[in-house]
CSV table of C-alpha atoms in Angstrom, one decimal:
chain,number,residue,atom,x,y,z
A,208,MET,CA,0.0,0.0,0.0
A,209,PRO,CA,1.4,3.5,-0.9
A,210,ARG,CA,1.5,5.9,1.9
A,211,SER,CA,1.5,9.8,2.1
A,212,VAL,CA,4.5,11.7,3.3
A,213,ALA,CA,4.1,14.8,5.4
A,214,VAL,CA,6.7,17.3,6.7
A,215,THR,CA,5.6,19.9,9.3
A,216,ASP,CA,7.8,22.8,10.4
A,217,LEU,CA,11.0,20.5,9.9
A,218,ARG,CA,14.2,22.2,10.9
A,219,LEU,CA,17.8,21.0,10.8
A,220,GLN,CA,20.8,23.0,11.8
A,221,ARG,CA,24.4,22.3,10.7
A,222,PRO,CA,27.5,24.6,10.9
A,223,GLY,CA,27.1,27.1,8.3
A,224,PHE,CA,23.7,25.9,7.2
A,225,THR,CA,20.1,25.9,8.2
A,226,LEU,CA,17.3,23.8,6.7
A,227,GLY,CA,13.8,25.0,7.2
A,228,PRO,CA,11.4,25.5,8.7
A,229,LEU,CA,9.8,23.5,6.0
A,230,SER,CA,6.0,22.3,5.6
A,231,PHE,CA,4.7,20.3,2.6
A,232,ALA,CA,3.2,16.9,1.9
A,233,VAL,CA,2.7,14.3,-0.9
A,234,ALA,CA,-0.4,12.3,-1.3
A,235,SER,CA,-0.4,8.3,-1.3
A,236,GLY,CA,0.8,7.4,-4.8
A,237,GLY,CA,1.9,10.9,-5.6
A,238,ARG,CA,5.1,11.9,-7.2
A,239,LEU,CA,7.0,14.9,-5.7
A,240,ALA,CA,10.2,16.5,-6.8
A,241,ILE,CA,12.3,18.6,-4.5
A,242,VAL,CA,14.2,20.9,-6.8
A,243,GLY,CA,16.7,23.7,-6.2
A,244,PRO,CA,20.3,24.6,-7.0
A,245,SER,CA,23.3,22.8,-5.4
A,246,GLY,CA,23.6,23.5,-1.8
A,247,SER,CA,19.8,24.3,-1.3
A,248,GLY,CA,19.5,21.4,1.1
A,249,LYS,CA,17.6,18.9,-1.2
A,250,THR,CA,19.7,15.7,-0.2
A,251,THR,CA,19.7,16.7,3.4
A,252,LEU,CA,15.9,16.8,3.4
A,253,LEU,CA,15.7,13.6,1.7
A,254,ARG,CA,18.0,12.0,4.3
A,255,CYS,CA,15.5,13.4,7.0
A,256,LEU,CA,12.7,11.5,5.3
A,257,ALA,CA,14.7,8.3,5.1
A,258,GLY,CA,15.8,8.4,8.7
A,259,LEU,CA,19.5,9.1,7.9
A,260,GLU,CA,19.5,12.6,9.5
A,261,ARG,CA,17.7,13.5,12.7
A,262,PRO,CA,15.8,16.9,12.4
A,263,ASP,CA,16.3,19.3,15.2
A,264,GLY,CA,12.6,20.2,15.2
A,265,GLY,CA,9.1,19.6,13.6
A,266,ALA,CA,7.8,16.4,12.5
A,267,VAL,CA,8.0,13.8,9.7
A,268,ARG,CA,4.9,11.5,9.0
A,269,ILE,CA,4.8,8.5,6.7
A,270,GLY,CA,1.2,7.2,6.1
A,271,GLY,CA,0.1,9.3,9.0
A,272,GLN,CA,2.4,7.8,11.4
A,273,VAL,CA,5.0,10.0,13.1
A,274,VAL,CA,8.6,8.8,12.3
A,275,ALA,CA,10.4,11.9,13.6
A,276,GLN,CA,9.3,14.3,16.3
A,277,GLY,CA,11.1,15.4,19.4
A,278,SER,CA,12.5,12.4,21.0
A,279,MET,CA,10.6,10.0,18.9
A,280,PHE,CA,12.9,8.9,16.0
A,281,MET,CA,12.1,5.7,13.9
A,282,PRO,CA,15.3,4.1,12.2
A,283,PRO,CA,15.3,3.8,8.4
A,284,ASP,CA,14.7,0.0,8.4
A,285,ARG,CA,11.2,0.5,10.0
A,286,ARG,CA,9.9,3.3,7.8
A,287,GLY,CA,8.9,1.3,4.7
A,288,VAL,CA,10.9,3.4,2.4
A,289,GLY,CA,13.3,2.5,-0.4
A,290,LEU,CA,16.3,4.9,-1.1
A,291,VAL,CA,18.3,5.3,-4.3
A,292,PHE,CA,21.4,7.2,-3.8
A,293,GLN,CA,23.2,9.5,-6.5
A,294,ASP,CA,26.0,7.0,-7.0
A,295,GLY,CA,23.9,3.8,-6.7
A,296,ALA,CA,25.9,2.8,-3.6
A,297,LEU,CA,26.1,-0.8,-4.8
A,298,TRP,CA,28.0,-3.6,-3.2
A,299,PRO,CA,31.1,-4.3,-5.3
A,300,HIS,CA,31.4,-8.0,-4.2
A,301,MET,CA,27.7,-8.9,-5.1
A,302,THR,CA,26.2,-9.8,-8.4
A,303,ALA,CA,23.1,-8.0,-9.6
A,304,LEU,CA,20.9,-10.9,-8.5
A,305,GLN,CA,22.5,-11.1,-5.2
A,306,HIS,CA,21.9,-7.5,-4.6
A,307,LEU,CA,18.1,-8.1,-5.0
A,308,THR,CA,18.0,-11.2,-2.8
A,309,PHE,CA,20.0,-9.7,-0.1
A,310,ALA,CA,17.8,-6.6,-0.1
A,311,ALA,CA,14.6,-8.8,0.0
A,312,PRO,CA,15.4,-12.2,1.5
A,313,GLY,CA,12.1,-13.4,0.8
A,314,LEU,CA,12.1,-12.5,-3.0
A,315,GLY,CA,13.5,-15.8,-4.4
A,316,ASP,CA,15.7,-16.1,-7.4
A,317,ALA,CA,12.9,-16.3,-10.1
A,318,ALA,CA,11.1,-13.1,-8.8
A,319,ALA,CA,14.4,-11.3,-8.6
A,320,ARG,CA,15.4,-12.3,-12.1
A,321,SER,CA,12.0,-11.2,-13.3
A,322,LEU,CA,12.5,-7.6,-11.7
A,323,LEU,CA,16.0,-7.4,-13.2
A,324,ALA,CA,14.4,-8.3,-16.6
A,325,GLN,CA,11.8,-5.4,-16.2
A,326,ALA,CA,14.6,-3.0,-15.7
A,327,GLY,CA,16.6,-4.4,-18.8
A,328,LEU,CA,19.1,-6.1,-16.7
A,329,GLY,CA,18.2,-9.7,-17.4
A,330,ALA,CA,21.3,-10.5,-19.2
A,331,HIS,CA,23.4,-9.0,-16.4
A,332,ALA,CA,22.0,-11.0,-13.4
A,333,ASP,CA,25.4,-12.6,-12.7
A,334,LYS,CA,27.6,-9.5,-13.2
A,335,LYS,CA,29.0,-7.5,-10.4
A,336,PRO,CA,28.8,-3.5,-10.4
A,337,ALA,CA,32.3,-3.2,-12.0
A,338,ALA,CA,31.0,-4.8,-15.2
A,339,LEU,CA,28.1,-2.6,-15.5
A,340,SER,CA,27.6,0.7,-17.4
A,341,GLY,CA,26.7,3.8,-15.3
A,342,GLY,CA,23.2,3.7,-16.4
A,343,GLU,CA,22.9,-0.1,-15.8
A,344,ALA,CA,24.3,0.5,-12.3
A,345,GLN,CA,21.7,3.2,-11.6
A,346,ARG,CA,19.1,0.8,-12.8
A,347,LEU,CA,20.3,-1.9,-10.5
A,348,GLY,CA,20.2,0.6,-7.7
A,349,LEU,CA,16.5,1.3,-8.4
A,350,VAL,CA,15.3,-2.2,-8.6
A,351,ARG,CA,17.3,-3.1,-5.4
A,352,ALA,CA,15.3,-0.4,-3.7
A,353,LEU,CA,12.1,-1.9,-5.2
A,354,ALA,CA,12.8,-5.4,-4.3
A,355,PRO,CA,11.5,-5.3,-0.7
A,356,SER,CA,8.2,-3.5,-2.0
A,357,PRO,CA,8.5,-0.3,-0.1
A,358,ALA,CA,5.6,2.1,0.4
A,359,VAL,CA,7.6,5.0,-0.4
A,360,LEU,CA,10.5,5.4,-2.8
A,361,LEU,CA,13.1,8.1,-2.2
A,362,LEU,CA,15.5,9.0,-5.2
A,363,ASP,CA,18.4,11.2,-5.0
A,364,GLU,CA,19.2,12.7,-8.5
A,365,PRO,CA,18.2,9.3,-10.1
A,366,LEU,CA,19.3,10.3,-13.6
A,367,ARG,CA,22.6,11.9,-12.8
A,368,SER,CA,24.7,8.8,-13.7
A,369,VAL,CA,22.7,8.2,-16.9
A,370,ASP,CA,24.0,9.2,-20.4
A,371,VAL,CA,21.8,12.0,-21.9
A,372,HIS,CA,20.6,9.8,-24.6
A,373,GLN,CA,19.3,7.2,-22.2
A,374,ARG,CA,17.5,9.6,-19.7
A,375,ASP,CA,14.1,9.5,-21.4
A,376,ALA,CA,14.1,5.6,-21.3
A,377,MET,CA,15.2,5.7,-17.7
A,378,ALA,CA,12.5,8.2,-16.8
A,379,LEU,CA,9.9,6.0,-18.4
A,380,LEU,CA,11.2,2.9,-16.6
A,381,LEU,CA,11.1,4.7,-13.1
A,382,ARG,CA,7.6,6.0,-13.7
A,383,GLY,CA,6.3,2.7,-15.0
A,384,LEU,CA,7.8,0.7,-12.2
A,385,ALA,CA,6.6,3.2,-9.5
A,386,ASP,CA,3.0,3.4,-11.1
A,387,GLU,CA,2.8,-0.4,-11.5
A,388,ARG,CA,3.5,-0.7,-7.7
A,389,GLY,CA,1.5,2.4,-6.8
A,390,LEU,CA,4.4,3.9,-4.9
A,391,THR,CA,4.6,7.2,-3.5
A,392,THR,CA,7.7,8.8,-4.9
A,393,VAL,CA,9.9,11.6,-3.7
A,394,LEU,CA,13.0,12.6,-5.6
A,395,VAL,CA,15.5,15.5,-5.3
A,396,THR,CA,17.2,17.0,-8.4
A,397,HIS,CA,18.7,20.3,-9.6
A,398,ASP,CA,17.7,19.5,-13.2
A,399,ARG,CA,14.3,20.9,-14.2
A,400,ASP,CA,13.6,18.4,-17.1
A,401,GLU,CA,14.4,15.4,-14.7
A,402,ALA,CA,11.9,17.0,-12.2
A,403,LEU,CA,9.1,17.4,-14.8
A,404,ALA,CA,9.7,13.9,-16.4
A,405,LEU,CA,9.3,12.2,-13.0
A,406,ALA,CA,7.0,14.3,-10.9
A,407,THR,CA,3.5,15.9,-10.8
A,408,ASP,CA,4.3,18.3,-7.9
A,409,LEU,CA,7.2,20.3,-6.8
A,410,VAL,CA,8.8,21.7,-3.7
A,411,VAL,CA,11.3,24.6,-4.7
A,412,LEU,CA,14.3,25.2,-2.3
A,413,ARG,CA,16.8,27.9,-1.9
A,414,ASP,CA,19.4,28.2,0.7
A,415,GLY,CA,17.6,25.8,2.9
A,416,GLN,CA,14.3,27.7,2.6
A,417,LEU,CA,11.0,26.8,0.9
A,418,VAL,CA,10.4,29.1,-2.1
A,419,GLU,CA,7.2,27.6,-3.4
A,420,ALA,CA,5.3,24.3,-3.6
A,421,GLY,CA,2.5,23.1,-5.8
A,422,PRO,CA,1.5,21.4,-8.9
A,423,ALA,CA,4.4,21.5,-11.5
A,424,LEU,CA,2.3,23.0,-14.3
A,425,ASP,CA,1.0,25.8,-12.0
A,426,LEU,CA,4.5,26.7,-11.0
A,427,LEU,CA,5.6,26.8,-14.6
A,428,ARG,CA,2.6,28.8,-15.8
A,429,ALA,CA,2.2,31.1,-13.0
A,430,PRO,CA,5.0,31.2,-10.7
A,431,ARG,CA,4.7,33.5,-7.5
A,432,THR,CA,8.3,34.3,-7.3
A,433,ALA,CA,10.9,35.4,-9.8
A,434,PHE,CA,13.3,32.7,-8.5
A,435,THR,CA,10.9,29.9,-9.4
A,436,ALA,CA,10.4,31.4,-12.9
A,437,ALA,CA,14.1,31.7,-13.4
A,438,PHE,CA,14.9,28.2,-12.0
A,439,LEU,CA,12.2,26.3,-13.6
A,440,ALA,CA,11.3,28.2,-16.7
A,441,GLY,CA,14.5,29.9,-17.7
A,442,ALA,CA,12.9,33.3,-17.3
A,443,ALA,CA,14.9,36.6,-17.4
A,444,CYS,CA,14.5,38.5,-14.1
A,445,LEU,CA,15.3,42.1,-14.6
A,446,PRO,CA,16.1,44.4,-11.7
A,447,THR,CA,13.6,47.2,-11.0
A,448,THR,CA,13.4,50.4,-8.8
A,449,ALA,CA,10.2,51.0,-6.9
A,450,ARG,CA,9.1,54.7,-6.5
A,451,GLY,CA,6.0,54.8,-4.5
A,452,ASP,CA,3.2,53.2,-6.6
A,453,VAL,CA,5.4,53.1,-9.6
A,454,VAL,CA,8.2,50.6,-10.7
A,455,GLU,CA,10.7,51.5,-13.0
A,456,THR,CA,12.0,48.8,-15.5
A,457,ALA,CA,14.1,48.7,-18.6
A,458,PHE,CA,10.8,48.4,-20.6
A,459,GLY,CA,9.4,51.6,-18.8
A,460,PRO,CA,7.5,52.5,-15.6
A,461,PHE,CA,4.5,50.2,-14.6
A,462,ALA,CA,2.1,50.4,-11.6
A,463,ARG,CA,3.3,48.4,-8.6
A,464,PRO,CA,1.0,45.3,-8.2
A,465,THR,CA,-1.4,45.6,-5.3
A,466,GLY,CA,0.3,44.2,-2.1
A,467,ALA,CA,3.6,43.6,-3.8
A,468,THR,CA,6.6,44.2,-1.5
A,469,GLY,CA,10.3,43.4,-1.3
A,470,ASP,CA,12.8,43.0,-4.1
A,471,LEU,CA,10.5,42.9,-7.3
A,472,ARG,CA,11.8,41.8,-10.7
A,473,LEU,CA,10.4,42.1,-14.0
A,474,VAL,CA,9.9,38.5,-15.1
A,475,LEU,CA,10.1,37.5,-18.6
A,476,LEU,CA,9.1,34.0,-19.5
A,477,PRO,CA,10.3,32.5,-22.9
A,478,GLY,CA,7.9,33.7,-25.7
A,479,GLU,CA,6.8,36.8,-23.8
A,480,VAL,CA,9.1,39.2,-25.6
A,481,ARG,CA,9.3,40.2,-29.2
A,482,ALA,CA,12.7,41.0,-30.8
A,483,THR,CA,13.0,43.3,-33.9
A,484,ALA,CA,16.0,44.8,-35.7
A,485,ASP,CA,14.5,48.4,-34.9
A,486,GLY,CA,12.2,50.0,-32.4
A,487,ASP,CA,12.4,52.1,-29.3
A,488,GLY,CA,12.7,49.2,-26.7
A,489,PRO,CA,15.7,48.2,-24.7
A,490,ALA,CA,18.5,47.0,-26.9
A,491,GLY,CA,20.4,43.7,-26.6
A,492,LYS,CA,22.9,41.7,-28.4
A,493,VAL,CA,21.6,38.5,-30.3
A,494,LEU,CA,23.4,35.4,-29.1
A,495,ALA,CA,21.7,32.8,-31.2
A,496,THR,CA,18.7,32.4,-33.5
A,497,THR,CA,16.8,29.1,-34.2
A,498,PRO,CA,13.7,28.5,-36.4
A,499,ASP,CA,10.3,27.8,-34.7
A,500,GLY,CA,7.8,27.2,-37.4
A,501,ALA,CA,7.2,30.4,-39.4
A,502,ALA,CA,9.0,32.5,-36.7
A,503,PHE,CA,12.3,32.4,-34.9
A,504,ARG,CA,13.4,31.9,-31.4
A,505,VAL,CA,16.1,34.4,-30.4
A,506,ARG,CA,18.4,34.4,-27.4
A,507,VAL,CA,19.4,38.1,-26.6
A,508,ALA,CA,21.8,39.3,-23.9
A,509,LEU,CA,20.1,42.2,-22.0
A,510,GLY,CA,22.7,43.4,-19.3
A,511,ASP,CA,23.6,40.2,-17.3
A,512,GLN,CA,20.2,38.4,-18.3
A,513,ILE,CA,19.4,36.1,-21.2
A,514,VAL,CA,16.1,37.1,-22.8
A,515,HIS,CA,14.3,34.2,-24.8
A,516,ALA,CA,12.4,36.3,-27.4
A,517,THR,CA,10.4,35.6,-30.6
A,518,SER,CA,11.1,37.2,-33.9
A,519,ALA,CA,9.3,37.3,-37.3
A,520,ALA,CA,12.6,37.6,-39.0
A,521,PRO,CA,16.1,35.9,-38.6
A,522,LEU,CA,18.5,37.9,-36.5
A,523,ARG,CA,22.2,37.1,-36.8
A,524,PRO,CA,24.3,36.5,-33.7
A,525,GLY,CA,26.0,39.9,-32.9
A,526,ASP,CA,23.1,42.0,-34.2
A,527,THR,CA,21.5,44.6,-32.0
A,528,ALA,CA,17.9,43.5,-31.2
A,529,ARG,CA,15.3,45.8,-29.9
A,530,LEU,CA,12.9,44.1,-27.4
A,531,ALA,CA,9.2,44.8,-26.8
A,532,LEU,CA,6.7,43.0,-24.2
A,533,ALA,CA,4.3,40.7,-25.9
A,534,VAL,CA,2.2,40.4,-22.6
A,535,SER,CA,1.3,42.5,-19.7
A,536,PRO,CA,4.3,43.1,-17.4
A,537,ARG,CA,5.0,40.3,-14.8
A,538,LEU,CA,6.4,42.0,-11.6
A,539,LEU,CA,7.2,39.3,-8.8
A,540,PRO,CA,9.2,39.3,-5.7
A,541,TRP,CA,12.5,37.3,-5.9
A,542,GLN,CA,11.4,35.2,-3.1
A,543,ILE,CA,8.6,35.1,-0.5
A,544,SER,CA,9.4,34.9,3.3
A,545,ASN,CA,7.8,31.8,4.9
A,546,PRO,CA,5.4,31.0,2.1
A,547,ALA,CA,2.3,28.8,3.0
A,548,PRO,CA,2.5,25.3,1.9
A,549,SER,CA,0.3,24.4,-1.1
A,550,ILE,CA,0.8,20.6,-1.5
A,551,ARG,CA,-1.3,18.6,0.9
A,552,PRO,CA,-2.1,14.9,1.1
């Protein structure tokens, strides 16, 4: 049976780093990705869920049962979770088959070989990790975690060791095996495409703090922070200057959004800017142009930002492009302090 995972006011303090307080949840059978740049606390948070780190405060619940809160701390082997590490953490002296039968003593050779075959490792059952490719080793780490039939699968950058041309196939395998078993899946990654391929909901972290949480499509289409727009969608986030109810930007002055405070940025999502050879908008240098149907996608350097614009005519690298907004201005804070959680079981 899949089980929900809920984190409430989780806090962990280490020298030079503070994680939390964090609150979010993923429903039974759900797929959640914890995303953010390196050093944001993703792996530390996953280790708290697995029972490899003890939080300094807050609570972790799996299937409604408290597994960490105050003096109560349930060890990893009692949490019903499977964990796949970045490097696979395989045992060098064991064959692929032995990995599965050791992880799940009651599995039996036939069932273990069947699981290996599902992962495309049927011909490698008697090989040790040194004889496997990086992608094969990562698949072995996955099926070893699945062998004991966990209720929750935790994945630490599961596609990191997989060649680029194999990532789509690995993502399909991961989703297929998790869905077939009805697993609740939580993964961490700094790769947006990996997160979107494997998860339906996202938690965005930065410097140990929760920036946003919610359905992946909502965060892509309507981010509430400039950081999320930049990290997930590749948006350009231009600095602004607020003067009372007016916000000055490179594209001119705009009215400050109602209730907007803090460090506001003009957020330009891909496709929301037009590029032309002339005009009166801000000027930038063309970095690259690629065909997009009857139009062109143009990457333009505007100050220290890269703007993904569209153009009716091809613009050559090195040309000066004039930019104009194709949509209403989107003014967002860089980050929200203590945002309310928006993912619930």
